[in-house]
mmCIF file of C-alpha atoms and ligand atoms in Angstrom:
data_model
loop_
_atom_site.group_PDB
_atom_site.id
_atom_site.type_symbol
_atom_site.label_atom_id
_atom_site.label_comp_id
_atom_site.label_asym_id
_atom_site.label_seq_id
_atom_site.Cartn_x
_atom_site.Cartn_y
_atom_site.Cartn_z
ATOM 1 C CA UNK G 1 -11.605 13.795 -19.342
ATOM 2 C CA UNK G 2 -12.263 10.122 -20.629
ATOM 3 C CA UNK G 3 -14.544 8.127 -20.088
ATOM 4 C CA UNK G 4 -13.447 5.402 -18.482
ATOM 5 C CA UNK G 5 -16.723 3.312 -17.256
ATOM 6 C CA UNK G 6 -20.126 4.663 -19.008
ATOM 7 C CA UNK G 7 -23.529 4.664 -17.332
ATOM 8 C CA UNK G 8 -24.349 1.556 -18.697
ATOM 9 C CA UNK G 9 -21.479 -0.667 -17.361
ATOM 10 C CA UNK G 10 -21.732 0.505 -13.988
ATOM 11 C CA UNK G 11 -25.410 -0.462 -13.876
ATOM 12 C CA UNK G 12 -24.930 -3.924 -15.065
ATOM 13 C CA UNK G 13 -21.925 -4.219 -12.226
ATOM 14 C CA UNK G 14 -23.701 -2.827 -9.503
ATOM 15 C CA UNK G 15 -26.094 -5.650 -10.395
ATOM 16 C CA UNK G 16 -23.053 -8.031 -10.769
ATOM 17 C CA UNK G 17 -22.406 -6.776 -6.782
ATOM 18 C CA UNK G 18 -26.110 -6.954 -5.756
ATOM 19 C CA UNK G 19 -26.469 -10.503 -6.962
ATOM 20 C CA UNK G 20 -22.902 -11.283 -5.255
ATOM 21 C CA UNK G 21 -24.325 -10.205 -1.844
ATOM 22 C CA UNK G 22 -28.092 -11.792 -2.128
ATOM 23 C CA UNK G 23 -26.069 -14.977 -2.769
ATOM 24 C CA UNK G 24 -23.671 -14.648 -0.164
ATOM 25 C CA UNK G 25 -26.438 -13.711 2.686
ATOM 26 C CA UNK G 26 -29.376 -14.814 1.296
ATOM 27 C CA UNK G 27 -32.766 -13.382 3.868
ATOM 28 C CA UNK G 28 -30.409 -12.758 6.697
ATOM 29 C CA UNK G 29 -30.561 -8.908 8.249
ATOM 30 C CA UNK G 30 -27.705 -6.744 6.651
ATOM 31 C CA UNK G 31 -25.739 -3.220 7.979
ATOM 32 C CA UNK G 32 -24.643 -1.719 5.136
ATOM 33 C CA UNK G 33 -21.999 1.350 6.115
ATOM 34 C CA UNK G 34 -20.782 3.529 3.640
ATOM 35 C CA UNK G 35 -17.703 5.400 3.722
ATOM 36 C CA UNK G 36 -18.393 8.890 2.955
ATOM 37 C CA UNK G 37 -18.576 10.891 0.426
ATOM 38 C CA UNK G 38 -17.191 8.720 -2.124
ATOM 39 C CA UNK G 39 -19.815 5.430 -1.761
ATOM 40 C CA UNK G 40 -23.266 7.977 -1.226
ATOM 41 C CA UNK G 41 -24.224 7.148 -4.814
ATOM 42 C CA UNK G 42 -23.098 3.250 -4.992
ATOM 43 C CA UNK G 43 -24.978 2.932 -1.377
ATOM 44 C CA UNK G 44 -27.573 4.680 -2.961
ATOM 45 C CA UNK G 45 -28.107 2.255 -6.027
ATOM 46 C CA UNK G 46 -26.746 -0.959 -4.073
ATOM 47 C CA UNK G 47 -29.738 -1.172 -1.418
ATOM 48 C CA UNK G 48 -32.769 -0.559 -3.613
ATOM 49 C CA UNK G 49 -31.229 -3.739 -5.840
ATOM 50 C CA UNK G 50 -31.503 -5.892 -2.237
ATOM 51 C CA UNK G 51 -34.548 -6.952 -0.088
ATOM 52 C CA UNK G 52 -33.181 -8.605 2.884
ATOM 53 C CA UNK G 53 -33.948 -6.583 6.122
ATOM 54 C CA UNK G 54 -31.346 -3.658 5.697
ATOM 55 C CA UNK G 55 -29.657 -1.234 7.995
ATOM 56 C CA UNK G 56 -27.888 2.030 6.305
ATOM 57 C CA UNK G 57 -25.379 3.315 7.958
ATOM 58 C CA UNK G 58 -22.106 5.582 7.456
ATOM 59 C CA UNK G 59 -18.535 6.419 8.440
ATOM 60 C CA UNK G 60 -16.456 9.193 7.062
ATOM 61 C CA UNK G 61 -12.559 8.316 6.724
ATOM 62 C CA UNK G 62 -10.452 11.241 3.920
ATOM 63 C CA UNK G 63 -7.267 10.080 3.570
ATOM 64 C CA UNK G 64 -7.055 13.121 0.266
ATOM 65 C CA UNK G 65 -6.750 16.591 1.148
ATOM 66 C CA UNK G 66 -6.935 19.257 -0.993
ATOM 67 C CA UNK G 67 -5.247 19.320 -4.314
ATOM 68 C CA UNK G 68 -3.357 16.566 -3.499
ATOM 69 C CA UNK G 69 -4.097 13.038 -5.323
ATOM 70 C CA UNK G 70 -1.222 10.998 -2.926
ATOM 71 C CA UNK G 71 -2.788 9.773 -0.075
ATOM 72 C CA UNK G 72 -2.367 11.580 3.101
ATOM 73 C CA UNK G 73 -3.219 10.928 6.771
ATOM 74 C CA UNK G 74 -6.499 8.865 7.476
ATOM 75 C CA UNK G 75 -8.957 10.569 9.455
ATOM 76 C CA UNK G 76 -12.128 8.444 10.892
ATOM 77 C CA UNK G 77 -15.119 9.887 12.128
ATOM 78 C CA UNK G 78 -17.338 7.168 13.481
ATOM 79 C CA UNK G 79 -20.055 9.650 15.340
ATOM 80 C CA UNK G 80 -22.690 8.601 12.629
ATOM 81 C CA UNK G 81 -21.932 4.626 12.777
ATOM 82 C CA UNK G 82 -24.737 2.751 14.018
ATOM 83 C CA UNK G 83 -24.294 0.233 16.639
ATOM 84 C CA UNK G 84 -22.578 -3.305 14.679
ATOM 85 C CA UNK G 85 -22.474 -5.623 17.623
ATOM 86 C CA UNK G 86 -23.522 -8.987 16.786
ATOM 87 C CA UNK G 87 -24.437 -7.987 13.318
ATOM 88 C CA UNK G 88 -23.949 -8.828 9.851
ATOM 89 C CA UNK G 89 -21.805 -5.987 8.631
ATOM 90 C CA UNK G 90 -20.761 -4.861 4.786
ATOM 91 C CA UNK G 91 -18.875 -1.761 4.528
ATOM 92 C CA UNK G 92 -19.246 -0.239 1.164
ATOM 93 C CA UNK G 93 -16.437 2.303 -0.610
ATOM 94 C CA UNK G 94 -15.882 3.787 -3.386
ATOM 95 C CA UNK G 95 -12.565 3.033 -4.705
ATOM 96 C CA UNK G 96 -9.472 0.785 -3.184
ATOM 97 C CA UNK G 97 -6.366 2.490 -4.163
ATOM 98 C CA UNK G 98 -3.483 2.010 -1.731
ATOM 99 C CA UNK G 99 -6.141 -0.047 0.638
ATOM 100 C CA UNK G 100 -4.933 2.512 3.212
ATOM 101 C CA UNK G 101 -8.635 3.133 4.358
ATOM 102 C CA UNK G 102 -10.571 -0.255 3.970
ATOM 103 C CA UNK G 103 -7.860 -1.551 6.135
ATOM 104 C CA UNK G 104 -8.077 0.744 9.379
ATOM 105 C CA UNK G 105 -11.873 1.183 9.054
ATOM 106 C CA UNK G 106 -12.504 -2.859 8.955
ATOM 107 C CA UNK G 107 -9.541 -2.902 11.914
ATOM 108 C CA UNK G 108 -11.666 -0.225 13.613
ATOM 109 C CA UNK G 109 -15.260 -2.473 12.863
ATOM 110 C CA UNK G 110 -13.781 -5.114 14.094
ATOM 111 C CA UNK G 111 -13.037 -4.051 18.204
ATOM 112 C CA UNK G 112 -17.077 -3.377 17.727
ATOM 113 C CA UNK G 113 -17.489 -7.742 17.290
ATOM 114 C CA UNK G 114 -19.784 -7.560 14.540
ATOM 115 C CA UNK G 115 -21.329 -10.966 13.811
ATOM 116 C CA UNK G 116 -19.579 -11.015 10.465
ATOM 117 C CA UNK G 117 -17.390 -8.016 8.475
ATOM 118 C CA UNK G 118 -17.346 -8.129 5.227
ATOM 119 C CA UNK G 119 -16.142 -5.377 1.985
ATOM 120 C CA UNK G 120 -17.516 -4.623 -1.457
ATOM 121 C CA UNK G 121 -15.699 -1.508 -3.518
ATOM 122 C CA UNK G 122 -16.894 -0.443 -7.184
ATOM 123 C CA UNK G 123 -13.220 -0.109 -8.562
ATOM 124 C CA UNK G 124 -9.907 -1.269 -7.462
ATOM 125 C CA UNK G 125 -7.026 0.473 -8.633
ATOM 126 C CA UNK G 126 -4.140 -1.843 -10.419
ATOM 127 C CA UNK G 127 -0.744 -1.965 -8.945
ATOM 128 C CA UNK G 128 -1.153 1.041 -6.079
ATOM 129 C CA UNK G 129 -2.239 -1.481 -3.348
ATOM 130 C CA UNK G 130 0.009 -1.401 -0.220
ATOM 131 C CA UNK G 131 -2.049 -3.820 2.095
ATOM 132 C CA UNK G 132 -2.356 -7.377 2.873
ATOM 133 C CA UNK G 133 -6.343 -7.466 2.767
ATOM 134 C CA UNK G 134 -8.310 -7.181 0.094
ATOM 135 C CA UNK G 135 -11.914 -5.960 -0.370
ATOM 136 C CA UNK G 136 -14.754 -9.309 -0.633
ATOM 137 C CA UNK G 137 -16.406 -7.354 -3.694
ATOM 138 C CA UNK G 138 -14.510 -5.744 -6.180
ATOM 139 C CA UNK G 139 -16.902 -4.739 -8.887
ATOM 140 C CA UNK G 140 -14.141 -2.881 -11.676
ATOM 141 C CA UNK G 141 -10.842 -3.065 -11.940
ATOM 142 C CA UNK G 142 -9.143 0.105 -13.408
ATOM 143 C CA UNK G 143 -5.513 1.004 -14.155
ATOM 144 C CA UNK G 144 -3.569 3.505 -12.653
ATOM 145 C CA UNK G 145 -5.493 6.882 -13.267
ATOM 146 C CA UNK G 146 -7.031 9.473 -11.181
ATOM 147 C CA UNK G 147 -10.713 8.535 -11.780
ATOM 148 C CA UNK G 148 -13.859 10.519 -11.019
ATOM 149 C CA UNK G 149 -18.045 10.529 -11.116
ATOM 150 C CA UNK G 150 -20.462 8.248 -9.697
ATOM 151 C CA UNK G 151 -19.096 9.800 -6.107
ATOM 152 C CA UNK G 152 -15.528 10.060 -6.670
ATOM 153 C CA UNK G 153 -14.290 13.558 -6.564
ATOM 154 C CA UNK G 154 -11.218 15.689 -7.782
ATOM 155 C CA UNK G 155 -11.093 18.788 -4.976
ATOM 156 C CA UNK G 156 -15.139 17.886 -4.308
ATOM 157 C CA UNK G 157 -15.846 18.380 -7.784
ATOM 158 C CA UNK G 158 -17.999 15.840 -10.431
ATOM 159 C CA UNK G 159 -18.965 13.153 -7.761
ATOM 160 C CA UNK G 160 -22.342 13.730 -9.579
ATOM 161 C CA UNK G 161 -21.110 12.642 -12.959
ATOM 162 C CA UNK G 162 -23.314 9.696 -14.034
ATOM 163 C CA UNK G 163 -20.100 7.356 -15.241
ATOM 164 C CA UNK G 164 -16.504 7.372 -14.195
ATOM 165 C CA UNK G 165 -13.572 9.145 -15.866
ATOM 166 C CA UNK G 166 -10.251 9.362 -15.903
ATOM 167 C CA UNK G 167 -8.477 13.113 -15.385
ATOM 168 C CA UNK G 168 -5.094 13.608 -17.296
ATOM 169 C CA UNK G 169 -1.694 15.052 -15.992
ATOM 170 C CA UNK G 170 -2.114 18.354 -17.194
ATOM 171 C CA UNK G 171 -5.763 18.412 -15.727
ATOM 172 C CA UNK G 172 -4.959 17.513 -12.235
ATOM 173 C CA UNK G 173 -2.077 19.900 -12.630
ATOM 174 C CA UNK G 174 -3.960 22.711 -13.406
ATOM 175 C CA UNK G 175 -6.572 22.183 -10.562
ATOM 176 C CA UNK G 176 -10.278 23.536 -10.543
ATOM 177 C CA UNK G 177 -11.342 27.195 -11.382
ATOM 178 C CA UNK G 178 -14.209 27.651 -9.106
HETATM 179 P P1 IMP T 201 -6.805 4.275 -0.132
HETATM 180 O O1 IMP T 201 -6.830 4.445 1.345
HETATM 181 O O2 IMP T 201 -5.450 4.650 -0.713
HETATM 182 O O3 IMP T 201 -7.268 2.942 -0.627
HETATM 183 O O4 IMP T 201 -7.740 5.380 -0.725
HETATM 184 C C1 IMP T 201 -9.069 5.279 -0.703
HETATM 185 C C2 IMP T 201 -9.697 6.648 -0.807
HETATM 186 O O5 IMP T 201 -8.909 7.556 -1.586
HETATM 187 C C3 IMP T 201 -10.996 6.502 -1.530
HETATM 188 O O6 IMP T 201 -12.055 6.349 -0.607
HETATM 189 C C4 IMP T 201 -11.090 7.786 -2.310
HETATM 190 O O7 IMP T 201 -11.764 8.749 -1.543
HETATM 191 C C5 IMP T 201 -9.688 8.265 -2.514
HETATM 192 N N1 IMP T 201 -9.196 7.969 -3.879
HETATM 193 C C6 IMP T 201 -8.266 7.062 -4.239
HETATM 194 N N2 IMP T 201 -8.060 7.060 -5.563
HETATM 195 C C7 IMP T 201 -8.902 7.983 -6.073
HETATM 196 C C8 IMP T 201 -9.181 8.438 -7.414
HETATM 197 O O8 IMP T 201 -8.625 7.995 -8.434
HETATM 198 N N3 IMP T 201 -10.136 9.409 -7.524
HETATM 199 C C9 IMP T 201 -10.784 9.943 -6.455
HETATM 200 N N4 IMP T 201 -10.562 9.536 -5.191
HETATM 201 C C10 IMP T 201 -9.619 8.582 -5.000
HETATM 202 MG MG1 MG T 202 -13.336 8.442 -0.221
#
């Protein structure tokens, strides 16, 4: 594995985001929703960097199954989502790769009429995108590699790695021992 993004980094851009979205809604109530797993530990540091009045809320979407690393199907489960009527809404993932995801789940928020809908990501993957929108809050841009840590996961594995790596060919090809 290499490191792609040490500890360090991510904590100065996850105070990058923070100040982004104190500037952009100032006192005003926030939802934050995070899509899980992949945005538990960005959610996690995100909201103790903010003070407005703060709702935390999730949604899970997996659009990877298995071994695989090409996206797949999109399932939603919105059973946990708190009600977003008439509120200001930021919906918080991990990674925008093919956009796939962020684009049905903020299609899906928006038949709810939240006040306002907005997205922050930590990394955006170069050249895979394959939709029109684009997140509001893109906090690293990374090339084309299979990342993990920091709550991305390779077959559930290392979302509890404290930076975010990069897994070679012959490492995703060989899959996990477990
Ligand atoms: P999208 O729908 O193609 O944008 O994919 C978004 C989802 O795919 C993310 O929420 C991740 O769960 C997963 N994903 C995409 N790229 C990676 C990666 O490099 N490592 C781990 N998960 C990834
Ligand atoms: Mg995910």
């Amino acid at each position: 594995m290499k490191i792609l993004l040490p500890e360090h980094e991510i904590k100065a851009g996850v105070a990058r985001l923070a100040s982004e979205v104190k500037a952009h809604y100032g006192r005003r109530p926030l939802t934050i929703i995070g899509v899980l797993t992949g945005s538990i530990v960005l959610v996690a540091d995100l909201i103790r960097l903010l003070e407005m009045p703060l709702r935390v809320g999730v949604v899970q979407a997996r659009s990877y199954r298995g071994t695989a690393t090409l996206p797949g199907d999109l399932a939603v489960n919105a059973d946990l989502l708190p009600p977003i009527a008439d509120r200001e809404v930021l919906l918080i993932d991990d990674i925008f790769d093919t956009g796939q995801t962020l684009q049905a789940l903020l299609a899906q928020f928006r038949l709810l009429s939240p006040r306002s809908l907005r997205s922050a990501v930590l990394l955006r993957k170069l050249g895979r995108q394959r939709v029109d929108e684009n997140p509001d809050h893109v906090v690293f841009e990374i090339p084309n590699e299979f990342v993990v840590g920091y709550g991305l996961d390779y077959q559930d594995a290392f979302r509890n790695l404290p930076h975010v790596a990069s897994l070679e060919a012959h490492e995703l090809a060989e899959g996990l021992v477990s």
